[in-house]
Coordinates of C-alpha atoms and ligand atoms in Angstrom, one line a residue:
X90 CA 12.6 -39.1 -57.6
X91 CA 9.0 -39.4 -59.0
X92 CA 6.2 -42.1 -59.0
X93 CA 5.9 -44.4 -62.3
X94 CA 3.3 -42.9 -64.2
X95 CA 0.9 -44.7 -66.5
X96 CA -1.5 -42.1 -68.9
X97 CA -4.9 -43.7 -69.3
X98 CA -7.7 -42.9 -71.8
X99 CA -10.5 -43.8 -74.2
X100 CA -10.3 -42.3 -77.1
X101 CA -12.4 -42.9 -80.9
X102 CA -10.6 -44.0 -83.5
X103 CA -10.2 -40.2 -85.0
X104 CA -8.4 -39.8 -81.4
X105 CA -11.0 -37.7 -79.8
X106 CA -11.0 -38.2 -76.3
X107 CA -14.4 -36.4 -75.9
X108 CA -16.6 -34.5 -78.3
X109 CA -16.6 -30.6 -79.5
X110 CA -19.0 -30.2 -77.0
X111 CA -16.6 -31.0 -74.2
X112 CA -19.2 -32.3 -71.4
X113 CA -17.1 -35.9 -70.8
X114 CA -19.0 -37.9 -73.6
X115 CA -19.0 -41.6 -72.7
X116 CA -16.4 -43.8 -74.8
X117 CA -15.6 -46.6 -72.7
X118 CA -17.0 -50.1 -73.6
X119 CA -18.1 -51.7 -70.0
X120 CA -15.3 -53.9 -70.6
X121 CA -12.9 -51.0 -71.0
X122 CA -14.3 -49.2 -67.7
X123 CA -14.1 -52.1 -65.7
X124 CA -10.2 -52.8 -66.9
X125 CA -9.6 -48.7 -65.7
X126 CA -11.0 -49.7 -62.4
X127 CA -8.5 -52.3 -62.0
X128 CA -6.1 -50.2 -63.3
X129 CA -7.3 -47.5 -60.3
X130 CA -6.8 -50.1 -57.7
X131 CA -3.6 -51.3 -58.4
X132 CA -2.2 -47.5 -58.4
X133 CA -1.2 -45.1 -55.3
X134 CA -2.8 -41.7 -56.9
X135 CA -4.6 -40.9 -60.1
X136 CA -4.5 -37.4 -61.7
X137 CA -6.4 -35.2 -63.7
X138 CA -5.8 -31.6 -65.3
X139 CA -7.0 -28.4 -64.2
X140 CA -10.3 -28.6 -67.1
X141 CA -11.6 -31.9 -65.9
X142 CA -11.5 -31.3 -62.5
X143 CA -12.8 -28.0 -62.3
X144 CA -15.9 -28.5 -65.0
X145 CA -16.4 -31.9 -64.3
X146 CA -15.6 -33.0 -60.7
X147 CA -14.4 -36.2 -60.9
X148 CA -15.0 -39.2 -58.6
X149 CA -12.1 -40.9 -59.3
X150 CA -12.8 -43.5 -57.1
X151 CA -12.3 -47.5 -57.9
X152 CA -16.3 -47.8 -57.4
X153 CA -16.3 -51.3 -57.2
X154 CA -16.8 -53.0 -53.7
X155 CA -14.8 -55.5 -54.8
X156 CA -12.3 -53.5 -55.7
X157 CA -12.1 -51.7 -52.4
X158 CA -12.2 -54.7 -50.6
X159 CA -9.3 -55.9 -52.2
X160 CA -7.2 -53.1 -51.7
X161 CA -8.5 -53.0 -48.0
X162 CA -7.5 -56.5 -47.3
X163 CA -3.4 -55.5 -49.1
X164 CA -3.8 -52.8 -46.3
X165 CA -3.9 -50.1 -48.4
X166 CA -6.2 -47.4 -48.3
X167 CA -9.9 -48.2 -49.9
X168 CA -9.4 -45.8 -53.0
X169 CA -5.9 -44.4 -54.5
X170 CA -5.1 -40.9 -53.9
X171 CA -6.9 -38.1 -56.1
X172 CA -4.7 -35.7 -57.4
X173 CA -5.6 -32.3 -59.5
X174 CA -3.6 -30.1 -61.1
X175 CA -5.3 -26.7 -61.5
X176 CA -4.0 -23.5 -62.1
X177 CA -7.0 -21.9 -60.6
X178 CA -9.0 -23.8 -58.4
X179 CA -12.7 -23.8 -59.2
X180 CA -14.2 -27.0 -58.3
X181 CA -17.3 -27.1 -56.1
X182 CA -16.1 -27.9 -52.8
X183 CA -19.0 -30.0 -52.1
X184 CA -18.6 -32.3 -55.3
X185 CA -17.7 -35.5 -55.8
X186 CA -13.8 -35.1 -56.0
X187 CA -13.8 -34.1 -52.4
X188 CA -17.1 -36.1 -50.7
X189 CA -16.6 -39.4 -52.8
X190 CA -14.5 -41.7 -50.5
X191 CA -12.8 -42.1 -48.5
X192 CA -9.8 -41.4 -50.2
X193 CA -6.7 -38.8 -50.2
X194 CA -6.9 -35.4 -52.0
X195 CA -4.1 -33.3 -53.5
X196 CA -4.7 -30.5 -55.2
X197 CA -1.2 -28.1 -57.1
X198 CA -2.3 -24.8 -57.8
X199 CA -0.9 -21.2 -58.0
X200 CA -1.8 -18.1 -56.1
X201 CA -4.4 -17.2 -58.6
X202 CA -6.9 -19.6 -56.4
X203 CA -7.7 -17.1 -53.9
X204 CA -6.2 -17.9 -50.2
X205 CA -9.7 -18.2 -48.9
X206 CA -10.8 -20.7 -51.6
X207 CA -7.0 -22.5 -50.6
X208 CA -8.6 -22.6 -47.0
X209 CA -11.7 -24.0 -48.2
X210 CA -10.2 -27.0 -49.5
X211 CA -7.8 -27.6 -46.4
X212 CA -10.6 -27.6 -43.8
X213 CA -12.2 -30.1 -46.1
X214 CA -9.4 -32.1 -45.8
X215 CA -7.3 -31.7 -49.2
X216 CA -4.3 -31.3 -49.2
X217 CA -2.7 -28.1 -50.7
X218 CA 0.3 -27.3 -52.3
X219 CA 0.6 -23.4 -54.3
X220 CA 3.2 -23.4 -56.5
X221 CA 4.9 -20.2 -58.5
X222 CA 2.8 -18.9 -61.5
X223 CA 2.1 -19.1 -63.8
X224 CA 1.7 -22.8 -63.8
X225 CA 2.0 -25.5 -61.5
X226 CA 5.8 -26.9 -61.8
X227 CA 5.0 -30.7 -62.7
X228 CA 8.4 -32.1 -62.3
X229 CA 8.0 -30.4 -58.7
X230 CA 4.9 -32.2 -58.2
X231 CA 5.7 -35.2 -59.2
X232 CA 8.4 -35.2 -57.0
X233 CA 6.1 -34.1 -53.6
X234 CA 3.9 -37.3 -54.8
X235 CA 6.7 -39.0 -54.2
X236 CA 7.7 -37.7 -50.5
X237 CA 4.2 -38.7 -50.0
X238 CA 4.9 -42.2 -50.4
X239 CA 2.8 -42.7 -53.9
X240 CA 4.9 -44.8 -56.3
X241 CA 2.7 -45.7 -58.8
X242 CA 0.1 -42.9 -60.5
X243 CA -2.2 -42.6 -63.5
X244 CA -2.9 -39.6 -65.4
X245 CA -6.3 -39.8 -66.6
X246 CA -6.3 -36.8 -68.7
X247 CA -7.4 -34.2 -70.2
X248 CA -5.8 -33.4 -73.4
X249 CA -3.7 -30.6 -72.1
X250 CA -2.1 -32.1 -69.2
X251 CA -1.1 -35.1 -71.3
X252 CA 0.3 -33.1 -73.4
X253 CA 2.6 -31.7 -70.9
X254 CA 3.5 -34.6 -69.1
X255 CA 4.3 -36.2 -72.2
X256 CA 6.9 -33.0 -73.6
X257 CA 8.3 -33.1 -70.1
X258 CA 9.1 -36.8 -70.5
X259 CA 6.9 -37.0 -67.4
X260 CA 5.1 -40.6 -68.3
X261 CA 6.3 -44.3 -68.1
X262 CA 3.7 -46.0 -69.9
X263 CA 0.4 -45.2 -72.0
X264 CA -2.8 -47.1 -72.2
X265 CA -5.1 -46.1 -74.7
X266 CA -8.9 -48.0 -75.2
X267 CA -9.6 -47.2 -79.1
X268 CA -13.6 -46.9 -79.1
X269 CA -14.2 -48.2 -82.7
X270 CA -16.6 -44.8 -82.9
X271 CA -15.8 -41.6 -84.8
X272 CA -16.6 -37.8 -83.4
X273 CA -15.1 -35.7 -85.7
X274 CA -14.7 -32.2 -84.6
X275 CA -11.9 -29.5 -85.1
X276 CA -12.2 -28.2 -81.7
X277 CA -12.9 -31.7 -80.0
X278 CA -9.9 -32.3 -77.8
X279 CA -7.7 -35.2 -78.9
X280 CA -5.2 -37.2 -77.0
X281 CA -2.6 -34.9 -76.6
X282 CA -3.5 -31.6 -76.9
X283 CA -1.2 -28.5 -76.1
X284 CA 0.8 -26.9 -79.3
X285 CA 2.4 -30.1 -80.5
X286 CA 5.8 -30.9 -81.8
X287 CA 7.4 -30.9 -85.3
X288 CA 7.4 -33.6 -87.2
X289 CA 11.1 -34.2 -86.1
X290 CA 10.8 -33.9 -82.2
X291 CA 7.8 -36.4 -82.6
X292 CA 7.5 -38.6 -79.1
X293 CA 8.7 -42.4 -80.3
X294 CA 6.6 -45.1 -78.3
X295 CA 7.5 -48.8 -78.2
X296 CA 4.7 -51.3 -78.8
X297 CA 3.9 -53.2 -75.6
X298 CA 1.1 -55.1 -76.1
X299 CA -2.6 -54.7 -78.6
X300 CA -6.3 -56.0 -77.7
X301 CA -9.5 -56.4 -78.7
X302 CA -10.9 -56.0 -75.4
X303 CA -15.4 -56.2 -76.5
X304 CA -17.2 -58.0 -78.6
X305 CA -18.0 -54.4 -80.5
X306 CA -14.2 -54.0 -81.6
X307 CA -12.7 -51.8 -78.7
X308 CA -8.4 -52.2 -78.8
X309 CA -6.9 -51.4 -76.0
X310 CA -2.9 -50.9 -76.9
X311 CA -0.5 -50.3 -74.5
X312 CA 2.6 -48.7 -75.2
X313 CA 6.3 -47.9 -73.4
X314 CA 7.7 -44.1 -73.9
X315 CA 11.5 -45.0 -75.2
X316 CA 14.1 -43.2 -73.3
Ligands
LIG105 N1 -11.6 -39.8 -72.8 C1 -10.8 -39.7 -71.7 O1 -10.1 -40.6 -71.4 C2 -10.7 -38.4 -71.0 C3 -10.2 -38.3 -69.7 C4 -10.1 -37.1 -69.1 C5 -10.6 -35.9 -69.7 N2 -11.2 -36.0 -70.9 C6 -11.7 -34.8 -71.6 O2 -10.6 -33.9 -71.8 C7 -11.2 -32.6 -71.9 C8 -10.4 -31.7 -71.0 O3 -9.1 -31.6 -71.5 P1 -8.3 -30.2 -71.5 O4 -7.2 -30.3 -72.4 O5 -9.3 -29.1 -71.8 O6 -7.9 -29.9 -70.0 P2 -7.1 -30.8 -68.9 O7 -5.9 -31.4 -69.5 O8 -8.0 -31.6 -68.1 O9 -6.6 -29.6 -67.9 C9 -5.7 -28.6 -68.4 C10 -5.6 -27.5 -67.5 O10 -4.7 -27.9 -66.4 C11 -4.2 -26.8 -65.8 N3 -2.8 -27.0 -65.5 C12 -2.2 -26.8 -64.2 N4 -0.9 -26.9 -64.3 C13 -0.6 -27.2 -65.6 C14 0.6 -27.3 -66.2 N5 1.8 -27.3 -65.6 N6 0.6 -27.5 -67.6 C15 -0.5 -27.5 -68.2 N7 -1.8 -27.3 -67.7 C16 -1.8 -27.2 -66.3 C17 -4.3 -25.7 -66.9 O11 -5.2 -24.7 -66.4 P3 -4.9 -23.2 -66.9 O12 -5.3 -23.2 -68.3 O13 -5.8 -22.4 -66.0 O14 -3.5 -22.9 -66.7 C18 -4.9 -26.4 -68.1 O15 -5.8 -25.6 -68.8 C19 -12.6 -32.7 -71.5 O16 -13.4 -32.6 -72.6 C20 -12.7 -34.1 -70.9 O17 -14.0 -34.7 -71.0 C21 -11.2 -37.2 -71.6

C-alpha cells in the first residue's frame, strides 16, 4: 500500500521549472502560490528530492494562519508532514526544513550520509530511515509513508525525482501552474528530468480539468496518470 500522490509544480511555458542558474527562481503567480498552500493543507506529507532539499532547504510549511488554523480545528497536525528524499544528506540542520513548524520530518537516505550526520538529524527530531545504496528504494518509501498513517502526499519536485516517481508509476495525479513566462536554457531543469523515455514508452495522461487561474494568463491544468 502507498499514499495517493499528487506532483505539484510551476513551470514556464518552455517547461522550465527553474532557470539554468538553478537557485529556485520564483514562477508562481500569488494566485498560484496561494492554490499550493491549499493544496499543502489538505495533504498528510509533501516531498521533495534530494537537490532541493539539500541546496535549498525548504519550509514546506502551509504558511498561512489560516491555513493552520483550519487544519488545527479537523484535528490534524498544524502543517503536513515534510518528507526528503536524499541520497546524501547535506541540509543545514539548523534550516528551515527542520526549525519551521511544527511539523513532522522524514528524511530516506543511504549510508553515504555519514552515521553521525544520521544522528544529527534524529536528536533534532527527524525521523530517519537508511535505505540500501545506491538510491533510496521509492516504492519502499512510499510504502513506510504509508505505515505512518499519511494517505495523501505531494511531490513538489525537483525535476529528477519527478522523473522517477513518474517511470515507477509512483503518482496519481499531476498539477501543473503554466507561468505564461519563457526561460530558455539547455541546462535549466524541466518538469521531468532524469534520461527520459522513447517516444513509444511515452507516459499517457488524461485531461482532468484546465484554468486560467490570474489575471496575467497563468493555467493551471490538472491531469490523471492512466493506468
Ligand atoms: N518550479 C517548481 O515547482 C520546482 C519545485 C521544486 C524544485 N524545483 C527546482 O528543481 C531543481 C532541482 O531538481 P533536480 O532534478 O536537480 O533535483 P531533485 O529532483 O530535487 O532531487 C534529485 C535528487 O534526489 C536524490 N534521490 C534520492 N533518492 C532518489 C531516487 N530513488 N531516485 C532519484 N533521485 C533520488 C538524488 O540524489 P543523488 O544524485 O545524490 O542520488 C537526486 O539527485 C531546482 O532548480 C529547483 O529550484 C522547481
Amino acid at each position: 500500500m502507498r499514499p495517493y500522490v499528487i506532483i505539484n509544480a510551476a513551470m514556464t511555458v518552455d517547461g522550465k521549472i527553474d532557470t539554468s542558474r538553478r537557485q529556485g527562481a520564483a514562477i508562481s503567480s500569488e494566485e498560484d502560490k496561494r492554490r499550493a498552500l491549499e493544496l499543502r493543507a489538505g495533504v498528510d506529507a509533501v516531498m521533495v528530492g534530494g537537490n532541493t532539499l539539500n541546496n535549498e532547504n525548504p519550509k514546506l510549511t502551509v504558511k498561512l494562519p489560516e491555513l493552520a488554523k483550519q487544519r488545527r480545528s479537523a484535528g490534524l497536525p498544524e502543517n503536513p508532514a515534510k518528507v526528503g528524499f536524499t541520497t546524501r544528506l547535506t541540509l543545514d540542520p539548523d534550516g528551515d526544513f527542520m526549525t519551521t513548524g511544527p511539523a513532522r520530518r522524514i528524511l530516506f537516505t543511504t549510508p553515504a550520509t555519514p552515521p553521525q550526520t544520521v544522528d544529527v538529524f534524529r536528536q533534532a527530531g527527524a525521523e530517519i530511515f537508511v535505505h540500501h545504496p545506491p538510491r533510496v528504494d521509492l516504492g519502499q518509501a512510499l510504502g513506510t509513508l504509508y505505515e505512518l498513517g499519511i494517505r495523501k502526499a505531494i511531490l513538489e519536485g525537483g525535476a529528477t525525482i519527478i522523473s522517477e516517481f513518474t517511470r515507477l508509476g509512483l503518482a496519481d495525479e499531476l498539477q501543473v501552474y503554466v507561468a505564461p513566462r519563457l526561460f530558455g536554457g539547455e541546462t535549466a531543469p524541466t518538469l521531468v528530468g532524469g534520461d527520459g523515455w522513447p517516444a513509444s514508452g511515452a507516459i499517457p495522461l488524461k485531461l482532468e480539468a484546465v484554468q486560467v487561474l490570474d489575471p496575467a494568463g497563468g493555467l493551471l491544468i490538472r491531469y490523471r496518470f492512466s493506468k
